[in-house]
Coordinates of C-alpha atoms in Angstrom, one line a residue:
Chain A
M1 CA -4.2 16.9 -27.5
K2 CA -0.4 18.5 -29.8
T3 CA 0.3 19.4 -26.0
L4 CA -1.3 16.5 -25.2
N5 CA 1.7 14.1 -26.6
T6 CA 4.4 16.4 -25.8
M7 CA 4.1 16.0 -22.5
N8 CA 5.6 13.9 -19.6
K9 CA 3.5 11.4 -18.3
T10 CA 3.5 12.5 -14.2
S11 CA 2.4 16.1 -16.0
K12 CA -0.2 14.7 -18.4
N13 CA -1.5 11.9 -15.8
N14 CA -1.8 15.5 -13.1
F15 CA -4.1 16.7 -16.0
I16 CA -6.7 14.0 -16.0
T17 CA -6.9 14.1 -12.4
Y18 CA -8.0 18.0 -12.3
G19 CA -9.8 18.0 -15.6
I20 CA -11.9 14.5 -13.5
V21 CA -12.3 17.2 -10.7
L22 CA -13.2 20.1 -12.5
A23 CA -15.5 18.1 -14.4
I24 CA -17.8 16.5 -11.3
F25 CA -17.3 20.7 -10.4
I26 CA -19.7 21.3 -13.7
F27 CA -21.9 17.9 -13.2
C28 CA -21.6 20.2 -9.3
A29 CA -23.1 23.7 -10.3
V30 CA -25.3 22.6 -13.5
Y31 CA -27.5 20.1 -10.6
I32 CA -27.5 22.2 -8.5
E33 CA -28.0 26.1 -9.6
T34 CA -31.0 24.4 -12.2
D35 CA -32.5 22.7 -9.0
M36 CA -33.2 20.0 -9.4
A37 CA -30.3 18.6 -6.7
T38 CA -32.2 17.0 -4.1
F39 CA -32.0 19.0 -0.3
L40 CA -29.9 15.8 0.8
F41 CA -28.0 16.1 -2.2
K42 CA -26.5 19.8 -1.3
G43 CA -26.5 18.8 1.9
L44 CA -23.7 16.8 0.4
M45 CA -21.5 18.4 -0.5
V46 CA -19.2 20.3 1.7
P47 CA -18.6 16.7 3.3
I48 CA -18.2 15.4 0.4
C49 CA -15.2 18.2 -0.7
V50 CA -14.1 18.6 3.7
N51 CA -13.0 14.3 3.3
V52 CA -11.5 14.8 -0.9
I53 CA -9.3 17.5 0.6
L54 CA -8.8 14.8 3.5
A55 CA -8.2 12.5 1.9
V56 CA -5.6 13.7 -0.8
S57 CA -3.6 15.4 2.2
L58 CA -2.7 12.8 4.4
N59 CA -2.3 10.3 1.3
L60 CA 0.6 12.7 1.4
T61 CA 1.9 11.7 4.5
V62 CA 0.9 7.9 3.8
G63 CA 1.5 7.1 0.5
I64 CA 4.6 9.4 -0.5
L65 CA 6.3 10.1 2.5
G66 CA 5.6 6.5 3.8
E67 CA 5.1 7.0 7.2
L68 CA 1.9 5.8 9.0
S69 CA -0.4 8.8 10.6
L70 CA -3.7 7.8 12.5
G71 CA -4.0 11.5 13.5
H72 CA -5.9 13.6 10.7
A73 CA -8.8 14.0 12.5
G74 CA -6.2 15.9 15.3
F75 CA -5.4 18.2 13.0
M76 CA -8.8 18.7 11.1
C77 CA -10.1 19.9 14.6
V78 CA -7.7 22.4 15.2
G79 CA -8.5 24.3 11.8
A80 CA -11.6 23.9 12.8
F81 CA -11.5 25.4 16.1
A82 CA -9.3 28.1 15.1
G83 CA -10.9 28.9 11.8
S84 CA -13.9 29.4 13.3
F85 CA -12.9 30.9 16.0
F86 CA -11.6 33.9 13.6
S87 CA -14.7 34.1 12.1
M88 CA -16.5 34.2 15.6
M89 CA -13.4 37.3 16.1
T90 CA -14.0 39.4 13.0
Q91 CA -18.1 38.5 12.1
E92 CA -19.1 41.7 12.8
T93 CA -15.8 44.1 11.8
L94 CA -15.3 41.6 8.2
T95 CA -18.6 42.3 7.1
S96 CA -17.4 40.2 3.4
V97 CA -17.2 37.0 3.0
W98 CA -14.3 37.6 0.9
I99 CA -12.2 38.8 3.2
R100 CA -13.1 37.2 6.1
F101 CA -13.4 33.1 4.6
P102 CA -10.3 32.3 2.9
L103 CA -8.2 34.6 6.3
A104 CA -10.1 32.0 8.7
F105 CA -8.9 29.1 5.4
I106 CA -5.0 30.5 5.9
I107 CA -5.7 31.1 9.9
G108 CA -6.8 27.6 10.1
G109 CA -4.3 25.7 8.1
L110 CA -1.4 27.8 9.6
S111 CA -2.7 26.6 13.6
A112 CA -3.0 23.1 12.4
A113 CA 0.7 23.5 10.0
F114 CA 2.1 25.0 13.7
I115 CA 1.0 22.2 16.1
G116 CA 1.5 19.7 12.8
L117 CA 5.6 21.0 13.2
L118 CA 5.5 20.7 17.2
V119 CA 4.1 16.9 16.8
G120 CA 6.4 16.7 13.4
I121 CA 9.8 17.7 15.7
P122 CA 9.3 14.1 17.7
V123 CA 7.5 12.4 15.8
L124 CA 9.0 12.1 12.7
R125 CA 12.4 10.5 14.5
L126 CA 10.5 7.3 15.5
R127 CA 9.0 4.9 12.7
G128 CA 6.4 2.5 11.3
D129 CA 3.9 2.1 14.6
Y130 CA 5.1 4.4 16.8
L131 CA 4.7 7.0 14.5
A132 CA 1.3 5.0 14.6
I133 CA 0.9 5.9 17.7
V134 CA 2.2 8.6 18.4
T135 CA -0.5 10.5 15.8
L136 CA -3.3 8.8 17.3
A137 CA -2.7 9.8 21.2
F138 CA -2.3 13.0 19.6
C139 CA -5.6 13.3 18.2
E140 CA -7.1 11.2 21.8
I141 CA -5.2 14.7 23.1
I142 CA -6.3 17.8 20.9
K143 CA -10.3 16.2 21.6
N144 CA -9.7 16.3 24.9
I145 CA -8.1 19.8 25.7
M146 CA -10.5 21.2 22.5
N147 CA -13.6 19.3 24.5
N148 CA -12.6 21.5 27.9
L149 CA -11.6 24.5 27.0
Y150 CA -13.3 27.8 27.6
I151 CA -12.9 31.1 25.8
A152 CA -15.2 34.0 26.7
K153 CA -14.9 37.7 25.6
D154 CA -16.9 40.6 28.5
I155 CA -16.3 43.9 27.9
N156 CA -12.5 44.1 30.0
G157 CA -11.5 41.3 27.1
L158 CA -10.0 37.4 26.4
H159 CA -11.2 34.4 29.6
F160 CA -9.4 31.5 28.9
A161 CA -10.0 28.2 30.7
I162 CA -9.8 24.9 31.1
G163 CA -12.3 22.2 32.8
V164 CA -15.7 23.1 33.7
G165 CA -14.5 24.6 37.5
A166 CA -11.4 26.4 36.2
Y167 CA -14.1 28.7 33.8
N168 CA -16.8 29.2 35.9
E169 CA -14.7 30.0 39.3
I170 CA -13.6 33.3 36.4
E171 CA -16.0 36.7 37.1
F172 CA -17.3 37.9 34.4
D173 CA -19.3 41.0 33.3
A174 CA -22.3 39.8 32.8
A175 CA -23.5 42.5 30.4
S176 CA -21.1 41.9 27.6
K177 CA -20.4 38.4 28.1
Q178 CA -20.6 36.7 25.5
V179 CA -18.5 32.6 24.7
L180 CA -17.3 31.8 22.3
I181 CA -15.9 28.7 22.9
N182 CA -18.0 26.3 24.9
G183 CA -16.1 23.4 25.8
A184 CA -17.8 20.0 25.0
M185 CA -20.8 22.2 23.2
G186 CA -17.6 23.8 20.9
I187 CA -18.3 26.8 19.5
T188 CA -22.5 28.0 18.3
G189 CA -22.4 30.4 16.1
T190 CA -19.8 30.6 12.8
P191 CA -21.0 32.6 10.1
N192 CA -22.1 29.6 7.6
D193 CA -20.1 30.3 4.6
S194 CA -19.4 26.8 3.1
N195 CA -20.3 26.0 0.0
Y196 CA -19.5 24.0 -3.3
F197 CA -18.7 27.0 -4.3
W198 CA -15.3 26.7 -1.9
G199 CA -14.7 23.4 -1.8
F200 CA -13.9 22.3 -5.3
A201 CA -11.4 25.6 -5.1
L202 CA -9.7 24.5 -2.4
I203 CA -9.6 21.0 -4.2
F204 CA -8.3 22.7 -6.8
I205 CA -5.9 24.2 -4.8
T206 CA -4.7 21.1 -2.4
L207 CA -4.4 19.0 -5.7
I208 CA -2.1 21.9 -7.5
V209 CA 0.1 22.1 -4.5
I210 CA 0.5 18.1 -3.7
L211 CA 0.8 17.4 -7.1
N212 CA 3.8 20.3 -7.2
L213 CA 5.7 19.1 -4.7
V214 CA 5.4 15.7 -5.3
N215 CA 6.6 16.6 -9.0
S216 CA 9.2 18.6 -7.9
R217 CA 13.1 18.4 -6.6
T218 CA 11.8 18.8 -2.9
G219 CA 8.4 15.0 -3.9
R220 CA 11.6 13.6 -4.6
A221 CA 13.3 13.7 -2.2
I222 CA 10.1 12.8 0.3
M223 CA 9.6 10.0 -1.8
S224 CA 13.9 8.6 -2.1
I225 CA 13.4 8.1 2.1
R226 CA 9.5 6.6 1.7
D227 CA 12.0 4.2 -1.2
N228 CA 15.0 3.8 0.7
R229 CA 16.1 5.7 3.7
I230 CA 19.4 5.0 3.8
A231 CA 20.9 5.4 0.5
A232 CA 17.9 8.7 0.8
E233 CA 21.0 9.9 3.7
S234 CA 24.2 8.5 0.9
V235 CA 23.5 10.7 -2.0
G236 CA 22.5 13.3 1.0
I237 CA 18.5 14.0 1.6
N238 CA 18.2 15.7 4.6
I239 CA 15.9 13.2 6.5
T240 CA 14.0 14.8 9.3
K241 CA 14.1 18.5 7.0
H242 CA 11.9 16.5 4.0
K243 CA 9.5 14.4 6.4
L244 CA 8.8 17.8 8.2
I245 CA 7.9 19.4 5.1
A246 CA 6.3 16.9 3.8
F247 CA 3.8 16.4 7.0
V248 CA 3.3 20.6 7.8
I249 CA 2.0 20.5 4.4
S250 CA -0.5 17.0 4.9
A251 CA -1.6 19.1 8.7
F252 CA -2.0 22.5 7.3
F253 CA -4.1 21.3 4.4
A254 CA -5.9 18.9 7.3
G255 CA -7.1 22.2 8.7
V256 CA -8.0 24.4 5.9
A257 CA -10.6 20.7 5.5
G258 CA -11.1 21.8 8.8
V259 CA -11.9 25.3 7.8
L260 CA -14.6 24.1 5.9
Y261 CA -16.2 21.8 7.9
S262 CA -17.0 24.1 10.5
H263 CA -18.4 26.7 8.4
N264 CA -20.8 24.4 7.1
L265 CA -23.2 24.0 10.1
S266 CA -23.7 26.5 12.9
S267 CA -21.5 24.1 15.2
V268 CA -18.6 22.5 15.6
I269 CA -17.9 20.1 18.8
A270 CA -14.8 18.3 19.6
T271 CA -16.0 15.1 19.6
K272 CA -16.5 14.9 16.2
F273 CA -12.5 14.9 15.5
D274 CA -12.0 11.1 17.1
Y275 CA -10.2 8.3 16.5
N276 CA -12.9 6.4 13.8
Y277 CA -12.4 9.9 11.8
S278 CA -8.6 9.4 10.9
I279 CA -9.4 6.0 9.9
L280 CA -12.2 7.1 7.8
V281 CA -9.5 9.1 6.0
L282 CA -6.7 5.7 6.3
V283 CA -9.5 3.8 4.5
F284 CA -10.4 6.2 1.9
V285 CA -6.6 6.1 1.2
V286 CA -5.4 2.9 1.0
L287 CA -9.2 2.0 -1.4
G288 CA -7.9 5.0 -2.8
G289 CA -5.2 3.4 -3.7
I290 CA -1.4 4.6 -1.0
G291 CA 0.3 7.4 -3.6
S292 CA -2.2 7.6 -6.0
M293 CA -4.0 10.9 -5.3
R294 CA -6.4 10.8 -7.7
G295 CA -7.7 7.3 -6.2
S296 CA -8.2 9.3 -3.4
V297 CA -10.5 12.1 -4.4
I298 CA -12.6 9.3 -6.3
A299 CA -12.9 6.7 -2.7
A300 CA -13.6 9.8 -1.1
I301 CA -16.4 11.0 -3.1
I302 CA -17.9 7.8 -3.6
L303 CA -16.8 6.2 -0.1
T304 CA -19.6 9.6 1.6
A305 CA -21.8 9.6 -1.1
L306 CA -22.4 6.3 -0.8
P307 CA -24.5 5.5 2.7
E308 CA -26.3 8.3 2.3
F309 CA -27.6 7.9 -0.6
L310 CA -28.5 4.3 0.5
R311 CA -30.3 5.9 3.7
D312 CA -32.7 6.6 0.3
I313 CA -33.5 3.8 -1.0
G314 CA -35.9 2.7 0.2
N315 CA -36.2 -0.9 1.1
L316 CA -32.5 -0.7 1.1
S317 CA -31.5 1.5 4.8
D318 CA -31.5 -1.2 7.1
Y319 CA -29.1 -3.0 5.4
R320 CA -27.2 0.5 4.1
M321 CA -24.0 -0.4 7.0
L322 CA -23.8 -3.9 5.2
I323 CA -24.0 -3.2 2.3
Y324 CA -21.8 -0.5 3.0
A325 CA -19.0 -2.6 4.6
I326 CA -19.8 -5.3 1.1
L327 CA -18.4 -2.6 -0.3
L328 CA -15.7 -2.2 0.8
I329 CA -14.6 -5.4 0.5
A330 CA -15.1 -5.5 -2.7
M331 CA -12.7 -2.9 -3.6
M332 CA -10.9 -4.6 -1.2
L333 CA -10.7 -7.7 -3.5
I334 CA -11.0 -5.7 -6.6
N335 CA -7.8 -3.6 -5.5
N336 CA -5.1 -6.6 -5.3
N337 CA -7.0 -9.6 -8.1
D338 CA -4.2 -10.4 -10.2
Y339 CA -6.2 -11.4 -13.0
L340 CA -9.0 -8.5 -12.8
H341 CA -5.6 -5.9 -12.8
Q342 CA -4.8 -7.8 -16.5
M343 CA -7.5 -7.7 -17.7
T344 CA -7.7 -3.4 -17.3
Q345 CA -4.4 -3.7 -18.7
G346 CA -5.3 -6.2 -20.7
V347 CA -8.3 -3.6 -22.5
L348 CA -6.4 -0.2 -21.5
G349 CA -3.4 -2.0 -23.6
K350 CA -5.2 -2.1 -26.8
F351 CA -6.9 1.4 -26.7
R352 CA -3.7 3.1 -26.0
L353 CA -1.7 0.3 -28.8
G354 CA -4.4 1.7 -31.4
K355 CA -3.0 5.0 -31.4
K356 CA 0.9 4.6 -30.4
S357 CA 0.7 3.0 -34.0
K358 CA -0.7 5.8 -35.7
K359 CA 1.8 8.4 -33.0
N360 CA 5.3 5.8 -34.4
E361 CA 4.6 6.5 -38.3
Q362 CA 4.4 9.6 -37.7
E363 CA 7.8 10.7 -35.1
G364 CA 9.0 7.5 -36.5
V365 CA 10.2 4.0 -34.6
S366 CA 11.7 4.9 -30.7
Chain B
M1 CA 49.7 13.5 -6.6
S2 CA 48.3 14.1 -3.7
V3 CA 46.7 12.3 -1.5
M4 CA 42.4 11.4 -1.9
L5 CA 41.8 9.1 1.2
E6 CA 44.1 8.3 4.2
T7 CA 43.0 6.3 6.6
K8 CA 45.1 6.6 10.2
N9 CA 44.3 3.1 12.7
L10 CA 40.4 3.7 12.3
G11 CA 38.7 0.9 13.8
I12 CA 35.4 0.3 15.6
S13 CA 35.0 -2.5 18.4
F14 CA 31.2 -2.6 19.3
G15 CA 31.3 -3.9 22.9
G16 CA 33.9 -5.9 22.4
L17 CA 34.4 -7.3 19.3
K18 CA 36.9 -5.2 17.4
A19 CA 34.7 -5.3 14.0
V20 CA 37.9 -2.9 12.1
D21 CA 40.9 -2.5 14.4
G22 CA 43.6 0.1 12.9
L23 CA 42.4 0.7 9.7
S24 CA 45.2 2.5 7.4
L25 CA 46.0 2.9 4.3
S26 CA 46.0 6.4 1.4
I27 CA 44.3 6.0 -1.4
E28 CA 46.3 8.7 -4.6
K29 CA 43.8 10.8 -6.4
G30 CA 42.7 8.7 -9.3
Q31 CA 43.5 5.4 -8.4
L32 CA 41.8 2.4 -7.8
Y33 CA 42.3 0.8 -4.9
G34 CA 40.9 -2.6 -3.3
L35 CA 39.3 -4.2 -0.6
I36 CA 39.1 -7.8 0.6
G37 CA 38.8 -9.8 2.4
P38 CA 37.5 -13.2 3.6
N39 CA 33.9 -12.9 4.4
G40 CA 33.3 -10.9 8.3
A41 CA 36.2 -10.2 8.1
G42 CA 34.9 -5.6 8.2
K43 CA 34.8 -4.7 5.1
T44 CA 31.8 -3.4 4.5
T45 CA 32.1 -2.0 8.0
A46 CA 35.2 -0.2 6.9
F47 CA 32.8 1.8 4.2
N48 CA 30.1 2.5 6.5
L49 CA 33.5 4.1 8.3
L50 CA 33.6 6.5 6.0
T51 CA 30.5 7.3 5.1
G52 CA 29.4 8.3 7.9
V53 CA 26.9 5.1 9.5
Y54 CA 28.9 4.4 12.4
K55 CA 31.3 6.4 13.9
P56 CA 34.4 4.9 14.2
T57 CA 35.5 4.7 18.1
M58 CA 39.5 5.2 17.2
G59 CA 41.7 7.2 14.2
N60 CA 40.5 9.6 12.0
F61 CA 40.0 9.5 8.5
F62 CA 41.1 12.4 5.7
L63 CA 39.1 13.3 2.6
D64 CA 41.5 15.5 0.2
G65 CA 43.2 16.3 3.2
E66 CA 39.7 17.2 5.0
K67 CA 39.2 15.5 8.3
L68 CA 35.6 13.6 8.0
T69 CA 36.0 11.3 11.4
G70 CA 32.7 12.5 13.1
M71 CA 30.4 14.0 10.5
S72 CA 27.3 12.4 9.9
T73 CA 26.5 10.1 6.2
I74 CA 24.4 13.3 4.5
E75 CA 27.8 15.9 6.3
I76 CA 30.3 13.5 4.3
N77 CA 28.0 13.2 1.4
K78 CA 28.4 16.3 0.4
K79 CA 32.3 16.7 1.2
G80 CA 32.6 14.1 -1.8
V81 CA 32.1 11.0 -0.8
A82 CA 29.8 8.8 -2.7
R83 CA 28.7 5.3 -1.7
T84 CA 26.4 2.0 -3.9
F85 CA 25.6 -1.2 -2.2
Q86 CA 26.0 -4.8 -1.4
N87 CA 22.9 -4.7 -1.5
I88 CA 21.1 -3.0 -4.3
R89 CA 18.9 0.5 -2.6
L90 CA 17.1 2.3 -5.9
F91 CA 14.8 3.8 -5.1
K92 CA 12.0 1.2 -6.2
Q93 CA 9.0 2.7 -6.6
M94 CA 10.2 5.6 -8.7
S95 CA 11.9 5.9 -12.6
V96 CA 15.6 6.0 -13.3
L97 CA 15.4 9.6 -14.1
D98 CA 14.3 10.1 -10.5
N99 CA 17.0 8.4 -9.2
V100 CA 19.8 9.6 -11.2
K101 CA 16.9 13.6 -10.1
V102 CA 17.5 12.1 -6.3
G103 CA 21.3 11.8 -6.7
L104 CA 21.3 15.1 -8.0
H105 CA 19.3 16.2 -5.2
N106 CA 22.5 18.5 -4.0
N107 CA 23.7 20.3 -6.4
F108 CA 21.2 22.3 -7.8
E109 CA 18.7 24.4 -5.7
Y110 CA 15.4 25.6 -5.9
T111 CA 13.1 26.1 -3.0
A112 CA 9.5 23.9 -2.3
A113 CA 7.2 27.0 -2.3
E114 CA 10.2 27.4 -6.0
G115 CA 7.7 24.1 -6.7
I116 CA 4.8 24.4 -5.6
F117 CA 4.3 27.1 -7.5
R118 CA 5.7 26.4 -10.7
L119 CA 8.0 29.7 -10.2
P120 CA 10.5 30.0 -13.4
R121 CA 13.7 28.8 -12.0
H122 CA 11.4 25.6 -11.2
A123 CA 11.2 25.2 -15.3
K124 CA 14.8 26.2 -16.1
V125 CA 16.0 23.7 -12.8
E126 CA 14.7 21.5 -13.7
K127 CA 15.6 21.3 -17.6
Q128 CA 19.4 21.8 -16.2
M129 CA 18.4 18.3 -13.6
N130 CA 17.4 16.7 -17.0
E131 CA 20.1 17.5 -19.2
K132 CA 22.4 16.1 -17.1
A133 CA 21.2 13.6 -15.7
I134 CA 20.0 12.3 -18.9
E135 CA 24.0 11.9 -19.8
L136 CA 24.5 10.2 -16.6
L137 CA 22.7 7.8 -18.1
D138 CA 24.0 7.5 -21.2
V139 CA 27.7 7.4 -20.0
F140 CA 25.6 3.9 -18.8
G141 CA 23.7 3.2 -22.2
L142 CA 20.0 3.5 -19.7
A143 CA 19.1 6.8 -21.4
G144 CA 16.6 4.4 -23.5
E145 CA 15.5 3.2 -20.1
K146 CA 14.9 6.6 -18.0
D147 CA 11.0 6.3 -18.1
R148 CA 11.3 2.9 -16.7
L149 CA 10.0 2.3 -13.0
S150 CA 13.8 1.2 -11.4
S151 CA 12.9 -2.1 -10.1
N152 CA 11.9 -3.3 -13.3
L153 CA 15.3 -3.0 -14.5
P154 CA 17.0 -6.3 -14.8
Y155 CA 20.1 -7.1 -12.4
G156 CA 23.4 -5.8 -14.1
K157 CA 21.3 -2.5 -15.0
Q158 CA 20.4 -2.1 -11.7
R159 CA 24.8 -1.4 -10.6
K160 CA 24.7 0.9 -13.0
L161 CA 22.1 2.9 -12.0
E162 CA 23.8 3.2 -9.2
I163 CA 27.2 3.6 -9.8
A164 CA 25.7 6.7 -11.5
R165 CA 22.7 7.9 -8.8
A166 CA 26.3 8.4 -6.1
L167 CA 28.8 10.4 -9.5
A168 CA 25.2 12.5 -9.9
T169 CA 25.9 13.4 -6.9
S170 CA 29.9 15.0 -8.2
P171 CA 32.0 12.9 -5.2
K172 CA 36.0 12.9 -5.7
L173 CA 36.0 10.0 -4.5
L174 CA 33.3 6.8 -5.3
L175 CA 33.0 3.5 -2.6
L176 CA 31.6 0.9 -4.5
D177 CA 30.4 -2.5 -1.8
E178 CA 30.8 -5.4 -4.0
P179 CA 30.0 -4.2 -8.0
A180 CA 30.3 -7.5 -9.5
A181 CA 28.2 -9.5 -7.1
G182 CA 25.5 -11.8 -8.5
M183 CA 27.1 -11.6 -12.5
N184 CA 28.1 -13.9 -14.6
P185 CA 31.2 -13.7 -16.3
Q186 CA 30.1 -11.8 -19.4
E187 CA 28.6 -8.7 -17.7
T188 CA 31.6 -8.4 -14.6
Q189 CA 34.1 -8.1 -17.9
E190 CA 31.6 -5.4 -18.9
L191 CA 31.2 -3.3 -15.0
M192 CA 35.3 -4.1 -15.9
D193 CA 34.9 -1.7 -18.7
T194 CA 32.3 1.0 -17.2
I195 CA 34.8 0.9 -13.7
R196 CA 37.3 2.3 -16.0
F197 CA 35.4 4.4 -17.9
V198 CA 34.1 6.0 -14.9
R199 CA 37.8 6.8 -13.7
D200 CA 38.7 8.1 -17.5
H201 CA 35.9 10.4 -17.9
F202 CA 35.3 11.6 -14.6
D203 CA 38.3 11.9 -13.0
M204 CA 37.4 10.1 -10.0
T205 CA 39.0 7.9 -7.0
I206 CA 37.7 4.8 -6.3
L207 CA 37.7 2.2 -3.6
L208 CA 35.7 -0.9 -3.6
I209 CA 35.2 -4.2 -2.1
E210 CA 35.3 -7.2 -4.5
H211 CA 35.1 -11.0 -3.7
D212 CA 35.9 -12.2 -7.8
M213 CA 39.5 -12.3 -8.1
K214 CA 39.7 -11.6 -11.6
L215 CA 37.6 -8.1 -11.6
V216 CA 40.7 -6.8 -8.6
A217 CA 43.5 -8.3 -10.4
G218 CA 42.2 -6.5 -13.5
I219 CA 41.6 -3.6 -12.6
C220 CA 43.1 -2.5 -8.9
E221 CA 46.8 -1.0 -8.9
E222 CA 46.7 -1.4 -5.3
V223 CA 44.7 -3.5 -2.5
T224 CA 44.8 -3.9 1.1
V225 CA 42.7 -7.5 2.8
L226 CA 41.6 -7.2 5.5
N227 CA 41.3 -10.2 7.8
F228 CA 39.6 -10.5 10.8
G229 CA 39.1 -5.9 10.8
T230 CA 43.2 -6.0 11.2
V231 CA 45.6 -5.7 7.8
L232 CA 46.7 -8.5 6.4
A233 CA 48.8 -6.6 3.7
Q234 CA 48.9 -3.9 1.8
G235 CA 50.5 -3.2 -1.8
E236 CA 50.9 -4.0 -5.6
T237 CA 48.2 -6.2 -6.2
S238 CA 49.8 -8.6 -8.1
S239 CA 52.2 -9.2 -5.2
V240 CA 49.7 -9.4 -2.4
L241 CA 47.5 -11.8 -4.7
Q242 CA 51.1 -13.9 -4.4
N243 CA 51.5 -13.2 -0.6
P244 CA 51.6 -17.3 1.3
E245 CA 49.8 -14.9 4.1
V246 CA 46.9 -14.3 1.6
V247 CA 46.4 -17.6 0.3
K248 CA 46.3 -19.0 3.6
A249 CA 43.5 -16.6 4.0
Y250 CA 41.1 -17.0 2.0
L251 CA 41.4 -20.5 1.1
G252 CA 41.7 -21.8 4.3
D253 CA 45.2 -24.1 5.2

């Protein structure tokens, strides 16, 4: 408790966030390992982790950098395919999942980060609506490229083709032919390495990296661009460089989430990573509170789990999406309700007052 | 005494409009210099030229003998020119302390990776930055409010914080754009003391734009009067302010 008091407010806040995630992890671990969990619950673990990582990483772009990006699913798509492709290629040579899977994460993340860098250099010169439109288009372009990409290998090596026509013209050695990426059918046969353990480990890494970044010299520079670009320039902050750092790190973790996603089910198809998925992640960020990582974690968990659990509750299953929509509206109203906000602040304030008066007795009034 | 800032025939035109036309002035090291003139005279445009927001279409300017014409805002700041803004531009969602630490950004060095992985240099440099920032805030009497959100500060303190942030970049020349705008006489008096203190304590050269003639007469040693982008009068404050041309420009016929 003493260490908590001496820490400053931001690191205290960060530790509360880590604590919440750790508590959820312990709960899930106990629930699953003692065999109390339903099939549905187990199946939901990885998608929840994927969405939490996506929400936290998008919050870096939207909340900390202050730029609207609608192409987060595109980076996820790049990561998913790169990671899956790597796992397919090395499945036989690297049998240990403890080596293969982390490598897949790094490769998926770096591919997404590289694409993020390529997209970011021209795109981050734009502001506001324009950036949103370009990232939206980027997401669709990536989706369509992946939808038409064929990669197969035979005894002569790897063969690439864009479009089914070009693919059919390739002459394969029939005996040794193995299709790796099959156009619209995507990748099938990815090893099912993902589980909730990897998921939570990645959530922790994502949170630590992003929260540490935000509370560093670089993070302050990024936030200063969000708050006032002209003033940031006037004190010598390099705008393009810091925008790129934030955007690329955001893309990296979207790629990592993609790898986790693609190793959950044995097949991955490009059409999953569409505009709707990008918007869904944005909904997590907005409802959780722009700039609040803890809010993103909680919103992503609730909004991923809820529609699935509603499916299970008897008569409610028909009204599942209706309830989901009502919940979204309710969260929005509650978030922006001044009266409720003051009330919760008042209640919390009373708790804090009690603590503070004790503290002041010890240290004297500050 | 050496010359800190020198502009030679500096000017910019937007289409046919010459917003600043042939501004030549020379400010000595440690001087408090005023730039005055009626609304629309081109004072803020001149500031924007000196900080690289606009690129001059004619003339040159030199800081400490070095030509800065054509450099970007960031480069000019690194060479030693810092400014405040007419309409306060703080980092509103950041704390008072963090505002100053953004100003310190280029004076302290550790990489993004060192920050992310919390390598030893991060803790060491952060500590130095905190000490330096609090030292600066102390000068302006803001150290007690370091954890407040900067947008929650009262107006006068926001002005002071902006000056503190500009000073954090350790400039040679400080440009203040209407520091007394919106202040009552008592706050203005306090501000005059602060500006003088900054000049003496940091050994700073200060160029300021101001409409409050009491402040200008009180602290500026020399002034330049702009009208419609051109220099109307230049010289010692007391004699310039009595110049009938200047009185006419301000009050009309």
